[in-house]
Each structure stands twice: as C-alpha cells, then as structure tokens.
mmCIF file of C-alpha atoms in Angstrom:
data_model
loop_
_atom_site.group_PDB
_atom_site.id
_atom_site.type_symbol
_atom_site.label_atom_id
_atom_site.label_comp_id
_atom_site.label_asym_id
_atom_site.label_seq_id
_atom_site.Cartn_x
_atom_site.Cartn_y
_atom_site.Cartn_z
ATOM 1 C CA MET A 1 19.877 -74.139 -75.496
ATOM 2 C CA GLY A 2 16.587 -72.818 -74.047
ATOM 3 C CA VAL A 3 17.618 -70.051 -71.856
ATOM 4 C CA LYS A 4 14.558 -69.689 -69.913
ATOM 5 C CA THR A 5 13.626 -73.432 -69.796
ATOM 6 C CA GLY A 6 17.233 -74.744 -69.438
ATOM 7 C CA GLU A 7 16.727 -77.361 -72.047
ATOM 8 C CA VAL A 8 19.778 -78.207 -74.182
ATOM 9 C CA GLN A 9 19.865 -79.958 -77.713
ATOM 10 C CA VAL A 10 23.127 -81.415 -78.979
ATOM 11 C CA VAL A 11 23.358 -81.474 -82.782
ATOM 12 C CA LEU A 12 26.117 -83.790 -84.286
ATOM 13 C CA ILE A 13 27.271 -82.857 -87.743
ATOM 14 C CA THR A 14 28.939 -85.214 -89.927
ATOM 15 C CA ALA A 15 29.739 -85.369 -93.755
ATOM 16 C CA THR A 16 28.485 -88.855 -94.050
ATOM 17 C CA GLN A 17 25.565 -90.937 -92.874
ATOM 18 C CA ASP A 18 27.667 -92.753 -90.369
ATOM 19 C CA LEU A 19 27.784 -91.932 -86.671
ATOM 20 C CA PRO A 20 30.359 -94.105 -85.297
ATOM 21 C CA ARG A 21 29.704 -95.542 -81.559
ATOM 22 C CA LYS A 22 26.310 -93.747 -81.525
ATOM 23 C CA GLU A 23 24.996 -95.605 -78.549
ATOM 24 C CA LEU A 24 28.241 -94.941 -76.496
ATOM 25 C CA LEU A 25 28.106 -91.274 -77.383
ATOM 26 C CA VAL A 26 24.441 -90.961 -76.484
ATOM 27 C CA GLU A 27 25.291 -92.698 -73.096
ATOM 28 C CA GLU A 28 28.154 -90.447 -72.245
ATOM 29 C CA ILE A 29 26.251 -87.358 -73.025
ATOM 30 C CA ASN A 30 23.438 -88.460 -70.746
ATOM 31 C CA LYS A 31 25.815 -89.165 -68.025
ATOM 32 C CA ARG A 32 27.889 -86.168 -68.345
ATOM 33 C CA LEU A 33 25.334 -83.472 -69.624
ATOM 34 C CA PRO A 34 21.923 -84.195 -67.715
ATOM 35 C CA GLU A 35 20.578 -80.923 -69.159
ATOM 36 C CA VAL A 36 20.615 -82.279 -72.597
ATOM 37 C CA VAL A 37 17.230 -83.335 -73.539
ATOM 38 C CA SER A 38 17.579 -83.828 -77.299
ATOM 39 C CA VAL A 39 20.375 -85.438 -79.523
ATOM 40 C CA MET A 40 20.067 -85.005 -83.310
ATOM 41 C CA HIS A 41 22.396 -86.023 -86.101
ATOM 42 C CA ASN A 42 22.702 -83.634 -89.278
ATOM 43 C CA ILE A 43 24.348 -84.976 -92.362
ATOM 44 C CA HIS A 44 26.062 -82.197 -94.369
ATOM 45 C CA PRO A 45 28.272 -83.650 -97.225
ATOM 46 C CA LYS A 46 28.629 -80.325 -99.137
ATOM 47 C CA ASN A 47 31.889 -78.180 -98.951
ATOM 48 C CA THR A 48 30.076 -74.850 -98.281
ATOM 49 C CA SER A 49 30.050 -72.104 -95.692
ATOM 50 C CA LEU A 50 26.693 -73.303 -94.442
ATOM 51 C CA VAL A 51 26.687 -75.052 -91.030
ATOM 52 C CA PHE A 52 23.751 -77.453 -91.638
ATOM 53 C CA GLY A 53 22.952 -79.899 -94.170
ATOM 54 C CA ASP A 54 19.560 -80.598 -95.558
ATOM 55 C CA LYS A 55 19.056 -84.015 -93.631
ATOM 56 C CA THR A 56 18.525 -84.230 -89.748
ATOM 57 C CA VAL A 57 17.982 -87.575 -87.881
ATOM 58 C CA HIS A 58 16.625 -88.032 -84.539
ATOM 59 C CA VAL A 59 19.002 -89.849 -82.161
ATOM 60 C CA ALA A 60 17.889 -89.548 -78.733
ATOM 61 C CA GLY A 61 15.585 -87.762 -76.257
ATOM 62 C CA LYS A 62 12.998 -85.110 -77.737
ATOM 63 C CA GLU A 63 13.019 -84.099 -81.216
ATOM 64 C CA ALA A 64 12.788 -80.329 -80.284
ATOM 65 C CA ILE A 65 13.358 -78.183 -77.331
ATOM 66 C CA ASP A 66 11.343 -75.431 -75.902
ATOM 67 C CA GLU A 67 12.067 -71.831 -75.314
ATOM 68 C CA GLN A 68 9.897 -69.334 -73.292
ATOM 69 C CA LEU A 69 9.172 -65.673 -73.935
ATOM 70 C CA GLU A 70 6.600 -64.260 -71.442
ATOM 71 C CA ASP A 71 3.516 -66.222 -71.951
ATOM 72 C CA PHE A 72 4.634 -67.909 -75.161
ATOM 73 C CA THR A 73 6.491 -71.397 -75.142
ATOM 74 C CA TYR A 74 8.098 -72.043 -78.628
ATOM 75 C CA GLU A 75 9.155 -75.512 -79.986
ATOM 76 C CA LEU A 76 12.435 -75.382 -81.714
ATOM 77 C CA SER A 77 14.020 -78.067 -83.895
ATOM 78 C CA ALA A 78 17.592 -78.426 -84.674
ATOM 79 C CA ARG A 79 17.561 -76.065 -87.765
ATOM 80 C CA ALA A 80 15.075 -73.517 -86.553
ATOM 81 C CA PHE A 81 16.202 -70.067 -85.963
ATOM 82 C CA PHE A 82 15.543 -68.273 -82.723
ATOM 83 C CA GLN A 83 16.992 -65.214 -81.110
ATOM 84 C CA LEU A 84 19.559 -65.823 -78.450
ATOM 85 C CA ASN A 85 18.597 -63.137 -75.843
ATOM 86 C CA PRO A 86 15.174 -63.999 -74.567
ATOM 87 C CA GLU A 87 14.755 -60.769 -72.283
ATOM 88 C CA GLN A 88 15.711 -58.583 -75.035
ATOM 89 C CA THR A 89 13.864 -60.534 -77.647
ATOM 90 C CA VAL A 90 10.669 -59.649 -75.930
ATOM 91 C CA LYS A 91 11.460 -55.889 -76.433
ATOM 92 C CA LEU A 92 12.514 -56.467 -79.934
ATOM 93 C CA TYR A 93 9.208 -58.175 -80.714
ATOM 94 C CA ASN A 94 7.243 -55.579 -78.842
ATOM 95 C CA GLU A 95 9.020 -53.024 -81.057
ATOM 96 C CA ALA A 96 7.981 -54.862 -84.061
ATOM 97 C CA LYS A 97 4.525 -54.898 -82.909
ATOM 98 C CA ARG A 98 4.469 -51.068 -82.357
ATOM 99 C CA ALA A 99 5.896 -50.548 -85.911
ATOM 100 C CA ALA A 100 3.185 -52.889 -87.506
ATOM 101 C CA GLY A 101 0.515 -50.569 -86.086
ATOM 102 C CA LEU A 102 -2.096 -53.359 -85.622
ATOM 103 C CA THR A 103 -6.015 -52.647 -85.027
ATOM 104 C CA GLY A 104 -7.138 -56.094 -85.134
ATOM 105 C CA THR A 105 -8.228 -56.103 -88.891
ATOM 106 C CA GLU A 106 -4.864 -56.451 -90.595
ATOM 107 C CA LYS A 107 -3.722 -59.266 -92.703
ATOM 108 C CA ILE A 108 -0.058 -60.070 -92.004
ATOM 109 C CA VAL A 109 2.748 -61.773 -93.790
ATOM 110 C CA ASP A 110 5.454 -63.212 -91.638
ATOM 111 C CA ALA A 111 8.371 -63.760 -94.148
ATOM 112 C CA TYR A 112 11.575 -65.589 -93.239
ATOM 113 C CA CYS A 113 9.237 -66.764 -90.536
ATOM 114 C CA GLY A 114 11.317 -69.442 -88.843
ATOM 115 C CA SER A 115 9.303 -71.013 -86.107
ATOM 116 C CA GLY A 116 6.655 -68.510 -86.296
ATOM 117 C CA THR A 117 7.859 -66.397 -83.583
ATOM 118 C CA ILE A 118 7.346 -62.769 -84.594
ATOM 119 C CA GLY A 119 3.960 -63.671 -86.429
ATOM 120 C CA LEU A 120 2.626 -65.396 -83.372
ATOM 121 C CA TRP A 121 3.650 -62.487 -81.193
ATOM 122 C CA LEU A 122 1.597 -60.282 -83.212
ATOM 123 C CA SER A 123 -1.385 -62.721 -83.668
ATOM 124 C CA ASP A 124 -3.621 -61.040 -81.096
ATOM 125 C CA GLY A 125 -3.759 -57.741 -83.384
ATOM 126 C CA ALA A 126 -4.113 -59.376 -86.737
ATOM 127 C CA SER A 127 -7.208 -60.908 -88.474
ATOM 128 C CA GLU A 128 -4.965 -63.411 -90.246
ATOM 129 C CA ILE A 129 -1.340 -64.370 -90.435
ATOM 130 C CA ARG A 130 0.523 -66.089 -93.316
ATOM 131 C CA GLY A 131 4.114 -67.156 -93.000
ATOM 132 C CA MET A 132 6.681 -68.807 -95.093
ATOM 133 C CA ASP A 133 10.209 -70.267 -94.782
ATOM 134 C CA VAL A 134 12.530 -72.527 -96.981
ATOM 135 C CA ILE A 135 13.385 -74.780 -94.005
ATOM 136 C CA LYS A 136 10.673 -77.468 -93.606
ATOM 137 C CA GLU A 137 11.504 -78.177 -90.087
ATOM 138 C CA SER A 138 10.830 -74.538 -89.318
ATOM 139 C CA ILE A 139 7.497 -74.586 -90.773
ATOM 140 C CA VAL A 140 6.662 -77.801 -88.918
ATOM 141 C CA ASP A 141 7.719 -75.992 -85.587
ATOM 142 C CA ALA A 142 5.531 -72.815 -86.584
ATOM 143 C CA ARG A 143 2.443 -74.840 -87.248
ATOM 144 C CA LYS A 144 2.947 -76.595 -83.899
ATOM 145 C CA ASN A 145 3.512 -73.357 -82.045
ATOM 146 C CA ALA A 146 0.245 -71.884 -83.475
ATOM 147 C CA GLU A 147 -1.609 -74.864 -82.439
ATOM 148 C CA LYS A 148 -0.226 -74.784 -79.002
ATOM 149 C CA PHE A 149 -0.960 -71.079 -78.581
ATOM 150 C CA GLY A 150 -4.710 -71.574 -79.958
ATOM 151 C CA VAL A 151 -3.764 -69.322 -82.943
ATOM 152 C CA SER A 152 -6.295 -70.533 -85.617
ATOM 153 C CA ASN A 153 -5.780 -67.462 -87.883
ATOM 154 C CA ALA A 154 -2.178 -68.552 -88.844
ATOM 155 C CA VAL A 155 -1.077 -70.395 -92.173
ATOM 156 C CA TYR A 156 2.475 -71.481 -92.690
ATOM 157 C CA GLU A 157 3.841 -72.741 -95.958
ATOM 158 C CA VAL A 158 7.282 -74.085 -97.061
ATOM 159 C CA GLY A 159 8.824 -71.761 -99.791
ATOM 160 C CA THR A 160 9.853 -68.315 -100.466
ATOM 161 C CA ALA A 161 7.958 -65.131 -100.127
ATOM 162 C CA GLU A 162 8.723 -64.590 -103.825
ATOM 163 C CA GLU A 163 6.808 -67.795 -104.590
ATOM 164 C CA TRP A 164 3.889 -67.368 -102.170
ATOM 165 C CA LEU A 165 3.091 -63.616 -102.422
ATOM 166 C CA PRO A 166 2.253 -63.485 -106.122
ATOM 167 C CA LYS A 167 0.233 -66.698 -105.830
ATOM 168 C CA TRP A 168 -1.798 -65.220 -102.852
ATOM 169 C CA LYS A 169 -2.347 -61.861 -104.744
ATOM 170 C CA LYS A 170 -3.677 -63.908 -107.895
ATOM 171 C CA GLU A 171 -6.038 -65.765 -105.288
ATOM 172 C CA GLY A 172 -7.224 -62.190 -104.258
ATOM 173 C CA TRP A 173 -5.294 -62.188 -100.734
ATOM 174 C CA LYS A 174 -3.230 -59.290 -100.139
ATOM 175 C CA PRO A 175 -1.498 -58.273 -96.911
ATOM 176 C CA ASP A 176 -1.710 -55.121 -95.251
ATOM 177 C CA VAL A 177 1.681 -55.539 -93.257
ATOM 178 C CA ILE A 178 4.662 -57.519 -94.122
ATOM 179 C CA VAL A 179 7.139 -58.321 -91.281
ATOM 180 C CA VAL A 180 10.553 -59.766 -92.147
ATOM 181 C CA ASP A 181 13.484 -60.747 -90.241
ATOM 182 C CA PRO A 182 15.967 -61.822 -92.718
ATOM 183 C CA PRO A 183 19.570 -63.400 -92.195
ATOM 184 C CA ARG A 184 22.664 -61.071 -91.992
ATOM 185 C CA THR A 185 22.965 -60.962 -95.793
ATOM 186 C CA GLY A 186 19.648 -59.042 -95.726
ATOM 187 C CA CYS A 187 16.494 -59.521 -98.116
ATOM 188 C CA ASP A 188 16.914 -61.106 -101.331
ATOM 189 C CA GLU A 189 16.497 -58.452 -104.367
ATOM 190 C CA SER A 190 13.793 -60.531 -105.823
ATOM 191 C CA PHE A 191 11.871 -60.496 -102.540
ATOM 192 C CA LEU A 192 11.980 -56.690 -102.199
ATOM 193 C CA LYS A 193 10.795 -56.346 -105.867
ATOM 194 C CA THR A 194 7.814 -58.751 -104.753
ATOM 195 C CA VAL A 195 6.943 -56.442 -101.725
ATOM 196 C CA MET A 196 6.912 -53.376 -104.133
ATOM 197 C CA GLN A 197 4.687 -55.320 -106.380
ATOM 198 C CA VAL A 198 2.269 -56.326 -103.780
ATOM 199 C CA LYS A 199 2.348 -52.990 -101.953
ATOM 200 C CA PRO A 200 1.481 -53.749 -98.398
ATOM 201 C CA LYS A 201 0.610 -50.593 -96.466
ATOM 202 C CA ARG A 202 3.354 -51.158 -93.893
ATOM 203 C CA PHE A 203 6.557 -53.083 -94.024
ATOM 204 C CA VAL A 204 8.367 -53.855 -90.784
ATOM 205 C CA TYR A 205 12.100 -54.818 -91.120
ATOM 206 C CA VAL A 206 13.779 -56.616 -88.250
ATOM 207 C CA SER A 207 17.588 -56.764 -89.032
ATOM 208 C CA CYS A 208 20.612 -58.114 -87.520
ATOM 209 C CA ASN A 209 22.941 -56.190 -89.860
ATOM 210 C CA PRO A 210 22.498 -52.272 -90.202
ATOM 211 C CA SER A 211 24.611 -52.310 -93.291
ATOM 212 C CA THR A 212 22.487 -54.560 -95.296
ATOM 213 C CA LEU A 213 19.393 -52.860 -93.737
ATOM 214 C CA ALA A 214 20.693 -49.611 -95.220
ATOM 215 C CA LYS A 215 20.967 -51.232 -98.712
ATOM 216 C CA ASP A 216 17.520 -52.701 -98.558
ATOM 217 C CA LEU A 217 16.036 -49.476 -97.192
ATOM 218 C CA LYS A 218 17.359 -47.741 -99.972
ATOM 219 C CA MET A 219 15.787 -49.976 -102.608
ATOM 220 C CA LEU A 220 12.346 -49.854 -100.798
ATOM 221 C CA SER A 221 12.571 -46.077 -100.271
ATOM 222 C CA LYS A 222 11.450 -45.714 -103.896
ATOM 223 C CA MET A 223 7.855 -46.536 -102.721
ATOM 224 C CA TYR A 224 8.166 -46.473 -98.802
ATOM 225 C CA GLU A 225 8.894 -43.716 -96.448
ATOM 226 C CA VAL A 226 11.114 -44.633 -93.422
ATOM 227 C CA LYS A 227 8.989 -43.505 -90.254
ATOM 228 C CA SER A 228 11.170 -45.099 -87.575
ATOM 229 C CA VAL A 229 14.498 -46.849 -86.878
ATOM 230 C CA GLN A 230 14.771 -48.307 -83.329
ATOM 231 C CA PRO A 231 17.905 -50.360 -82.333
ATOM 232 C CA VAL A 232 17.686 -52.910 -79.767
ATOM 233 C CA ASP A 233 20.779 -54.110 -78.056
ATOM 234 C CA MET A 234 20.612 -57.897 -78.131
ATOM 235 C CA PHE A 235 24.422 -58.511 -77.465
ATOM 236 C CA PRO A 236 25.846 -56.182 -74.756
ATOM 237 C CA GLN A 237 29.441 -55.303 -74.932
ATOM 238 C CA THR A 238 29.784 -56.063 -78.576
ATOM 239 C CA ALA A 239 29.226 -54.142 -81.794
ATOM 240 C CA HIS A 240 26.170 -56.186 -82.871
ATOM 241 C CA VAL A 241 22.840 -54.709 -82.792
ATOM 242 C CA GLU A 242 19.298 -55.477 -83.991
ATOM 243 C CA VAL A 243 17.203 -52.736 -85.589
ATOM 244 C CA VAL A 244 13.473 -52.451 -86.167
ATOM 245 C CA SER A 245 12.548 -50.292 -89.019
ATOM 246 C CA GLN A 246 8.992 -49.009 -89.593
ATOM 247 C CA MET A 247 8.133 -48.265 -93.347
ATOM 248 C CA ILE A 248 4.827 -46.828 -94.640
ATOM 249 C CA LEU A 249 3.721 -46.813 -98.128
ATOM 250 C CA LYS A 250 4.237 -43.293 -99.669
ATOM 251 C CA GLU A 251 0.548 -43.133 -100.874
ATOM 252 C CA GLU A 252 -0.724 -44.192 -97.286
ATOM 253 C CA ALA A 253 1.852 -41.898 -95.606
ATOM 254 C CA GLY A 254 0.659 -38.731 -97.449
ATOM 255 C CA SER A 255 -2.971 -39.328 -96.437
ATOM 256 C CA GLN A 256 -1.912 -39.585 -92.496
#
C-alpha cells in the first residue's frame, strides 16, 4: 500500500499457474475494495521460506502503485522493496545522505538498490549513481523512477554487487561511496570482501537488524573506521529499529 497516495496493490500467490475464477475474483475486489488499483498474480511452486516466486503476472489495473516521499513519487511493482513508514523514511534517507558526505563530485554505488529509492534520494549530491539488484522488476522500477525524476546520471543493472563492482573496477570505474540497505540477514560475506577490495572512501550501511549490522561492521572494521551509528525508529512501540552507520576508509580517516 502507498501510505501517502492511498493506492493499494493485491498480490495473489499460488503454487501453480492456475488462478481459479479469476474474473469473478477481480470483480469482487473492485466492488468491495475500491482503493485497490492493481491486482497481480505471483506463482511460487517451491517449498521455501520465501514469500514470492520468480514469476509475477499482471491480472488487472495498474502493474505498479505509487508512493510519495516529499517531492519524490516512486513507482513500486509487486516484488519491489520499500520502507513501510514514509514519514520516518524521509528522516532515514536524510541520515544516509548526511553519512555519505556528498559534495557533488562523488560516484555512488547503491547496492541492494530495490526501486532506487536511496540512490535517487542522494542524486543531487553525486556526479554518478550506479545501482544493482537481483530482482529484475526492481531494476525496471528504478530505471522508471530515475527517468521520472529527470536523473540522467543513474545506471541500474540486474545482478549482485559482487558481480558488477569488480567488472566496473576493471573498466576503470571506482565508487567513492557505497550505500547499502540489505535484508535482515545482513550483507553477504562475498559482498563485504568485494567492498574491501574496491575500497570506497565511505561506506554507508542502512540496517534493519542491529545484530547482523554488528557482525558486518566487525568484518569491515579491519579496513574501515566506524564514525557514527544513528538509530531511526521506523516501527514505534516495537523492538525493531533501523540504523544508519557511517564508515570511513582508515587511510582516509587518518588524513581528516
């Protein structure tokens, strides 16, 4: 659901390609839930803990819904990740922007970029943004969002940071700042090893799980100095909290 826009998307998940009485189902949704502007069908035949399968089919209405953060309106498809509390998300992303310490000349990598939300939020302070995500639909959304906002210095690719960062480094392109907002399990060890090989001057870690953040910061602290850790309460009256951590390459930190 888009909290600011009021748009709702219904995603029906089945184990097979069949969606019985599809037309009647859509008719009843339209009748009973007028706020629903999009109906999608996700096929998930595997017995795993993952909610979504790889294939999503458009059933009715729009293929994506919109959500708004200040002047930015983001297009979100069924499998796209987006923060659930838009008011606090503005504060969270502004903390990430502060931690990035942008002057307008930096090249940024937005890893685990989803719909491009954080990278695009930082775009006015960067010379170039490159993002990646393993979910193809998210990259489609990110490209659409960049075009919608008139951000011409953003490039988004399907795949992992472990795949793209070494490739870009080989081509002579190296980021000054890497921003990451991983799932609750934290960053893959292979990704953190790649970061330490690429050596960006700053690493901004947006975490939804302090325990995995601590584990990842311990590994990164071999090469990076933790300059700040700022919690942001995204889920009032619960134990969950988002954290923005700023890390500076030790050789850079020593010169400051």
